[in-house]
mmCIF file of C-alpha atoms and ligand atoms in Angstrom:
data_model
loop_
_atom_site.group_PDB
_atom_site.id
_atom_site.type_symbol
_atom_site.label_atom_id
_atom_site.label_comp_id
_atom_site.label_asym_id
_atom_site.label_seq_id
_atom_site.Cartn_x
_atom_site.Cartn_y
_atom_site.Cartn_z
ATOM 1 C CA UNK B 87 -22.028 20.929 22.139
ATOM 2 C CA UNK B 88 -23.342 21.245 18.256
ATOM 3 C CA UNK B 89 -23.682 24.445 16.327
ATOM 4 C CA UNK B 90 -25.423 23.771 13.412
ATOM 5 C CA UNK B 91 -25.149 27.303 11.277
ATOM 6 C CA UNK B 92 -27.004 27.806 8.024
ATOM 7 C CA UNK B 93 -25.906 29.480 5.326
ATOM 8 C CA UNK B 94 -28.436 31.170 3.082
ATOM 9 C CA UNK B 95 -26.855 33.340 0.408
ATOM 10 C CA UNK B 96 -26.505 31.619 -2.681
ATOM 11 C CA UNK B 97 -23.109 32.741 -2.800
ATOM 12 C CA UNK B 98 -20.274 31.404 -2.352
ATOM 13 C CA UNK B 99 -17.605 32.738 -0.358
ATOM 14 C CA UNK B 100 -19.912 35.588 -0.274
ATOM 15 C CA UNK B 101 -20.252 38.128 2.795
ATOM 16 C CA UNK B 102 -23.068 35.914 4.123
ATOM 17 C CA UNK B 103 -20.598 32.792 3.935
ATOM 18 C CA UNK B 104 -17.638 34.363 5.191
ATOM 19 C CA UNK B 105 -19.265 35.906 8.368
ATOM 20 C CA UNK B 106 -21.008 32.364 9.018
ATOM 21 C CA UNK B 107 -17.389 30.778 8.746
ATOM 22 C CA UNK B 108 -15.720 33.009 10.875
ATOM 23 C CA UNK B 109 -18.948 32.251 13.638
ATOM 24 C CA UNK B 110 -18.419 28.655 13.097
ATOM 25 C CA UNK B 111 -14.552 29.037 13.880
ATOM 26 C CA UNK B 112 -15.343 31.044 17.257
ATOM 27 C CA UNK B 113 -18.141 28.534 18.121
ATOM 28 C CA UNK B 114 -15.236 25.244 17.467
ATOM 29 C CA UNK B 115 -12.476 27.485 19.537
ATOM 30 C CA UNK B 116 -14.867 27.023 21.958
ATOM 31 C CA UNK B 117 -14.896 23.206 22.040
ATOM 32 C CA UNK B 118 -18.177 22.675 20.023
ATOM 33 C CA UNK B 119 -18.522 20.586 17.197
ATOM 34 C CA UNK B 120 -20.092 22.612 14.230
ATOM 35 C CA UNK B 121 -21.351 21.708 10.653
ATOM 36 C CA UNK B 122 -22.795 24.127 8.391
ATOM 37 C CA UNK B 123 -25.433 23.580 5.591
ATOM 38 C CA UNK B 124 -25.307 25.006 2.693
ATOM 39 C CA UNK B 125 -29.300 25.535 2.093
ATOM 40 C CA UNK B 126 -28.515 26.897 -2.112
ATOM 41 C CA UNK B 127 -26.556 23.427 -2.672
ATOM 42 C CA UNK B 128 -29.478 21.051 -1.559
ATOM 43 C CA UNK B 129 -33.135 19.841 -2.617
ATOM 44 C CA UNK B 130 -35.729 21.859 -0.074
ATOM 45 C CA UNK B 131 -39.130 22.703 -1.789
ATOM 46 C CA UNK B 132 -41.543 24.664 -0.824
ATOM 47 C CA UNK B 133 -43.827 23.593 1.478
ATOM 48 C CA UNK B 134 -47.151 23.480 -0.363
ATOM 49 C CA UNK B 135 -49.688 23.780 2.579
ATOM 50 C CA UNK B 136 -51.233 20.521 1.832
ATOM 51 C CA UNK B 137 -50.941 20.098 5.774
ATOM 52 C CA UNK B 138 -50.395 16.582 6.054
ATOM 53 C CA UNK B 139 -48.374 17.516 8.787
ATOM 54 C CA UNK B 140 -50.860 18.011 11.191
ATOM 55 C CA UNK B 141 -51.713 14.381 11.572
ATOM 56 C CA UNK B 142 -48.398 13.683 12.928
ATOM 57 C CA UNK B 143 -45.890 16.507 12.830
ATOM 58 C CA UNK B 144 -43.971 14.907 9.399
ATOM 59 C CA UNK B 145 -44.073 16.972 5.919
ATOM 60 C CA UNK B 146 -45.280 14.322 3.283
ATOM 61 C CA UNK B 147 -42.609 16.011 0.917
ATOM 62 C CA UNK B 148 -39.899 13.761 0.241
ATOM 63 C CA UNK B 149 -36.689 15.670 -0.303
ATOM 64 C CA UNK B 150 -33.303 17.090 2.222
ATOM 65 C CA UNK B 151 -35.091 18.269 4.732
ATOM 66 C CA UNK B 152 -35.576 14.740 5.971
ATOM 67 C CA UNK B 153 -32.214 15.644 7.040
ATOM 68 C CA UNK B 154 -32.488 18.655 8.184
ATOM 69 C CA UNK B 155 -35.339 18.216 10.784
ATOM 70 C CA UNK B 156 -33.102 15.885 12.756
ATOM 71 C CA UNK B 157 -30.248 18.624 12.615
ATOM 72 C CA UNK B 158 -32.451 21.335 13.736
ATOM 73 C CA UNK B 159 -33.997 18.782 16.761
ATOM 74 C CA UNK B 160 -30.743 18.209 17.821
ATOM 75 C CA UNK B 161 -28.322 21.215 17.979
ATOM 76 C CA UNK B 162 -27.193 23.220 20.716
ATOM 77 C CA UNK B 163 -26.904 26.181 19.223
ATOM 78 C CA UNK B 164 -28.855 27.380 15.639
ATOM 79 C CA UNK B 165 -26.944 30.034 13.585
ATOM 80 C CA UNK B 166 -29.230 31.579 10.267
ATOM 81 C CA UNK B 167 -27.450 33.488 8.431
ATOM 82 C CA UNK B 168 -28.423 35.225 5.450
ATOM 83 C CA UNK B 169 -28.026 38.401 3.193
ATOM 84 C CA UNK B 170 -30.726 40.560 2.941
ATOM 85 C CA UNK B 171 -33.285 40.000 -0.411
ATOM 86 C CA UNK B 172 -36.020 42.287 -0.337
ATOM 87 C CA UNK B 173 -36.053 43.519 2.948
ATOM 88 C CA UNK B 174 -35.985 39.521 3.988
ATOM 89 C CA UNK B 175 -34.248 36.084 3.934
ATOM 90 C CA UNK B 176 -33.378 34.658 0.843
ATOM 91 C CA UNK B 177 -35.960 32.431 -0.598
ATOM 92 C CA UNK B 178 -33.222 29.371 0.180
ATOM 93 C CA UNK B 179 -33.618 30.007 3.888
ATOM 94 C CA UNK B 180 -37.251 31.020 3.527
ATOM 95 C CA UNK B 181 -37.835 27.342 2.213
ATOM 96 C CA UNK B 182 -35.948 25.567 4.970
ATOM 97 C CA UNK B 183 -37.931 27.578 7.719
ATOM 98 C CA UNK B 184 -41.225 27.599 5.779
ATOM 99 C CA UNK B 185 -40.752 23.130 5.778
ATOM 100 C CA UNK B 186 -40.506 23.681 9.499
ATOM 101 C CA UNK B 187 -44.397 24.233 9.841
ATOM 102 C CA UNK B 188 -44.146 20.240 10.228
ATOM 103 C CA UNK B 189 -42.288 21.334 13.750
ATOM 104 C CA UNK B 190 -44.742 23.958 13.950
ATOM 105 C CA UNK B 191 -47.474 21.346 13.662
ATOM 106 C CA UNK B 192 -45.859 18.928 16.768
ATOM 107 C CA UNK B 193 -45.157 22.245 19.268
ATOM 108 C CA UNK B 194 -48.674 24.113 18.711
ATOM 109 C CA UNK B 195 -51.494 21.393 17.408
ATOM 110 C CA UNK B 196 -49.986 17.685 18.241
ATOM 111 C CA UNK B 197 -48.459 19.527 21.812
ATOM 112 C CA UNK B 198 -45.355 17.783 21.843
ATOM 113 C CA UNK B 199 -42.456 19.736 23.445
ATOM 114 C CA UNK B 200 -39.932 20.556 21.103
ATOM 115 C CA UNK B 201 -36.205 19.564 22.477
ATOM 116 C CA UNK B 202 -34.879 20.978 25.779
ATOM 117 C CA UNK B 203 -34.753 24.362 26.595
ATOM 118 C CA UNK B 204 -31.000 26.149 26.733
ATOM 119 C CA UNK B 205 -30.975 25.519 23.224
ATOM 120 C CA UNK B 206 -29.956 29.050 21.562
ATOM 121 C CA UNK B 207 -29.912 30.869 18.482
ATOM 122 C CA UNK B 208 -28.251 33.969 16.136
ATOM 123 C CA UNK B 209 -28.955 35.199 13.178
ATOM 124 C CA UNK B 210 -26.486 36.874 10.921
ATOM 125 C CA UNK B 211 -27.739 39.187 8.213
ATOM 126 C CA UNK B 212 -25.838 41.689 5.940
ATOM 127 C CA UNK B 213 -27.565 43.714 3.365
ATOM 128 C CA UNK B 214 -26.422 46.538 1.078
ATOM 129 C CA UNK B 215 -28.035 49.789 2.288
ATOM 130 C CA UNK B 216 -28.934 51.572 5.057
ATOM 131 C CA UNK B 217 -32.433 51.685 6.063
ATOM 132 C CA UNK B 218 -33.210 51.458 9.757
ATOM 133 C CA UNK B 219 -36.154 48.918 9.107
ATOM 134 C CA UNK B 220 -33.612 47.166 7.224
ATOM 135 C CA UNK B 221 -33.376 43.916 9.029
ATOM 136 C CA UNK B 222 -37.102 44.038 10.786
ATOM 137 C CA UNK B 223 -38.724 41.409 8.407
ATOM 138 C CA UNK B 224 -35.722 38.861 8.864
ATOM 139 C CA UNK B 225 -35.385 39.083 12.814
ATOM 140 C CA UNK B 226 -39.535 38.336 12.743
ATOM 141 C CA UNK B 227 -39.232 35.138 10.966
ATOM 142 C CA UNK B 228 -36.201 34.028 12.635
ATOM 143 C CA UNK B 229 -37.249 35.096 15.946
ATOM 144 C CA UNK B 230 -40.766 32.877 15.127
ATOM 145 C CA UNK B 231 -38.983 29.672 13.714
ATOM 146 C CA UNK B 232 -36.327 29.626 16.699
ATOM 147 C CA UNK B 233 -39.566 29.098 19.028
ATOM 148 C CA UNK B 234 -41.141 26.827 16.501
ATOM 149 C CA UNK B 235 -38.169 24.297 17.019
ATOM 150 C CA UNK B 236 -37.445 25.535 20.666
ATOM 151 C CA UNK B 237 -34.497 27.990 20.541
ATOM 152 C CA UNK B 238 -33.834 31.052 22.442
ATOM 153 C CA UNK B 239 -32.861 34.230 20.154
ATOM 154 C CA UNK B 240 -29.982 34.663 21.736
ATOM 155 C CA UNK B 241 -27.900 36.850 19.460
ATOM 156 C CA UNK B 242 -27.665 38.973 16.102
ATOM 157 C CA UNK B 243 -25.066 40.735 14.407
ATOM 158 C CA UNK B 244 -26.571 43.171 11.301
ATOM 159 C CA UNK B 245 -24.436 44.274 9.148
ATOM 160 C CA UNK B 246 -25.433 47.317 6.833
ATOM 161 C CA UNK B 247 -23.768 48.892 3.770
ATOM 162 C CA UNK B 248 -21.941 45.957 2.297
ATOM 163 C CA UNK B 249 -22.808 44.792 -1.325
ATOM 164 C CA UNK B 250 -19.680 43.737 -3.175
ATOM 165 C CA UNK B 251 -18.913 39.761 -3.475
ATOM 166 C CA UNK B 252 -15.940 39.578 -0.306
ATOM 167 C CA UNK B 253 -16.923 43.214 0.758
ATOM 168 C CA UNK B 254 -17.375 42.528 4.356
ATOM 169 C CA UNK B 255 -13.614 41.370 4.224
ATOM 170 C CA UNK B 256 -12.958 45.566 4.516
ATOM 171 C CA UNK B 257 -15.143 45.997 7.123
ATOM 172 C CA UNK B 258 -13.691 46.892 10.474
ATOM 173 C CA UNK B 259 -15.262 44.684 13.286
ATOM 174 C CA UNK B 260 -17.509 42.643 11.095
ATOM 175 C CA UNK B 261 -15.784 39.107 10.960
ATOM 176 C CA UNK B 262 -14.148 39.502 14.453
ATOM 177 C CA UNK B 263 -17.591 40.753 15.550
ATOM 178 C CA UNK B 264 -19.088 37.198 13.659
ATOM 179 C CA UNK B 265 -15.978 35.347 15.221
ATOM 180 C CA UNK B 266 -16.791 36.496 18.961
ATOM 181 C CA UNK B 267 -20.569 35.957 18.091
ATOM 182 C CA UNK B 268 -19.884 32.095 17.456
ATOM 183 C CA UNK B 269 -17.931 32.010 20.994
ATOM 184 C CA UNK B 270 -20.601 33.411 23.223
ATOM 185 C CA UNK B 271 -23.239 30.931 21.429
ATOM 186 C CA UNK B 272 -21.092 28.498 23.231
ATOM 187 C CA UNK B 273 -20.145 30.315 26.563
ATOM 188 C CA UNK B 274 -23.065 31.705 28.304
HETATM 189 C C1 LIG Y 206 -32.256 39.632 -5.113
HETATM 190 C C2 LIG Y 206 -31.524 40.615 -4.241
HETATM 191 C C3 LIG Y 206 -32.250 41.410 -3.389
HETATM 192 C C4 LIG Y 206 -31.601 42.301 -2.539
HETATM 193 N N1 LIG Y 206 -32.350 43.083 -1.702
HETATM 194 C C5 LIG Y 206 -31.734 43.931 -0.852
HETATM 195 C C6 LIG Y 206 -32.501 44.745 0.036
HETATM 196 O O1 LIG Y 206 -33.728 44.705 0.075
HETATM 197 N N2 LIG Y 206 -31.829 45.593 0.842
HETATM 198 C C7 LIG Y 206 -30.463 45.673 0.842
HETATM 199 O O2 LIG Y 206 -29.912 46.466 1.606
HETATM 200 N N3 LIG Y 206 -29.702 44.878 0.029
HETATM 201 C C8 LIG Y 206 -30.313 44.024 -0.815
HETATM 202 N N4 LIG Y 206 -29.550 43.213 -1.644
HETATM 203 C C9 LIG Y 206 -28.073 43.265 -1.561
HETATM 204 C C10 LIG Y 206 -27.474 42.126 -0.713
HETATM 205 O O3 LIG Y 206 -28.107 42.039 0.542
HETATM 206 C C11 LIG Y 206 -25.986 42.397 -0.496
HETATM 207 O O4 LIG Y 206 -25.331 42.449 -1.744
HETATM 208 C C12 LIG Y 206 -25.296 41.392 0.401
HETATM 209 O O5 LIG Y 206 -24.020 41.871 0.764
HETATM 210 C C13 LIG Y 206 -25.121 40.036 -0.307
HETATM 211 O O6 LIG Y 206 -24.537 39.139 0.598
HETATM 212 P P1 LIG Y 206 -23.880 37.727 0.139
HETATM 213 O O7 LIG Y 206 -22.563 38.054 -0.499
HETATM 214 O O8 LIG Y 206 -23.745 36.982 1.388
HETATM 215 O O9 LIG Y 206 -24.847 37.081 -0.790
HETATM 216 C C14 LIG Y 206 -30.180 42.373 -2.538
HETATM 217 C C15 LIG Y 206 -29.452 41.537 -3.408
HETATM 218 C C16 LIG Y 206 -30.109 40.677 -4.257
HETATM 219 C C17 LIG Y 206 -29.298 39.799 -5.193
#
């Protein structure tokens, strides 16, 4: 089984990248194989709605997410995780879902099934305050790009009130929480 997780915070050994790790771990103490990408450190424009796509399902722009698409076809399991900017993703992981309109284009105008079902997906977010609408935008867009590429929301963990670089390291629960998260993506 493959985990792919995807880590959107631009920084490093941030909350966002700690929690991730500590899902990773729980998902390989469960006997998958994982690999995380590290959206800040690679090329991924924007898409530019020039919709070549829709021809055949392939972005015309030529950068890493000729990587990623593969990736995203052929994990098990999908884990986004991302502080919250602005009530949203980061604009890192809003340009790696945003280039998936190409995947968007096969599933809902070319009609070609995306990868099996029983694929499944989590998102991890963590943002500084404590608003109840907090998370809303974020679980949206990750709820509608794990049906563009064919995976089951499966699982969240939210995390409110942490801002400081390492913060979520005092939290109570939070990276056993992310740890047990990672597991069940692989159990049930
Ligand atoms: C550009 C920017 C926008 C942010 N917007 C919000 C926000 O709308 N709501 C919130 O609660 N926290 C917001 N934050 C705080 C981060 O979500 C918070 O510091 C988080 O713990 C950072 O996680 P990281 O260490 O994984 O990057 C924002 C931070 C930045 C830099």
């Amino acid at each position: 089984m493959r985990i792919l997780g995807i880590m959107g915070s631009p920084r490093i050994r941030g909350n966002t990248d700690l929690l991730l790790d500590e899902a990773l771990k729980g998902a390989q103490s469960q006997g998958a194989e994982i690999e995380k990408i590290v959206v800040d450190k690679l090329k991924i424009a924007p898409c530019r709605e020039d919709y070549a796509c829709l021809k055949d399902g392939n972005c015309d722009i030529r950068d890493t997410m000729d990587d990623i698409y593969p990736k995203l076809l052929n994990a098990d399991g999908v884990i986004v995780a991302s502080p919250i900017f602005f009530y949203g993703l980061t604009s890192q992981a809003k340009a790696l879902i945003d280039r998936c309109q190409a995947l968007w284009a096969r599933k809902y105008v070319l009609k070609q099934k995306p990868p099996d079902s029983g694929r499944k997906g989590a998102l991890i977010a963590v943002g500084a305050t404590q608003g109840e609408k907090l998370f809303d935008g974020s679980v949206l867009t990750v709820r509608y790009f794990f049906q563009t590429i064919g995976v089951k929301y499966a699982d969240e963990l939210l995390i409110r009130g942490i801002d400081k670089k390492g913060e979520i390291k005092e939290h109570p629960t939070a990276l056993r929480d992310a740890f047990e998260l990672g597991c069940r993506l692989v159990q049930d």
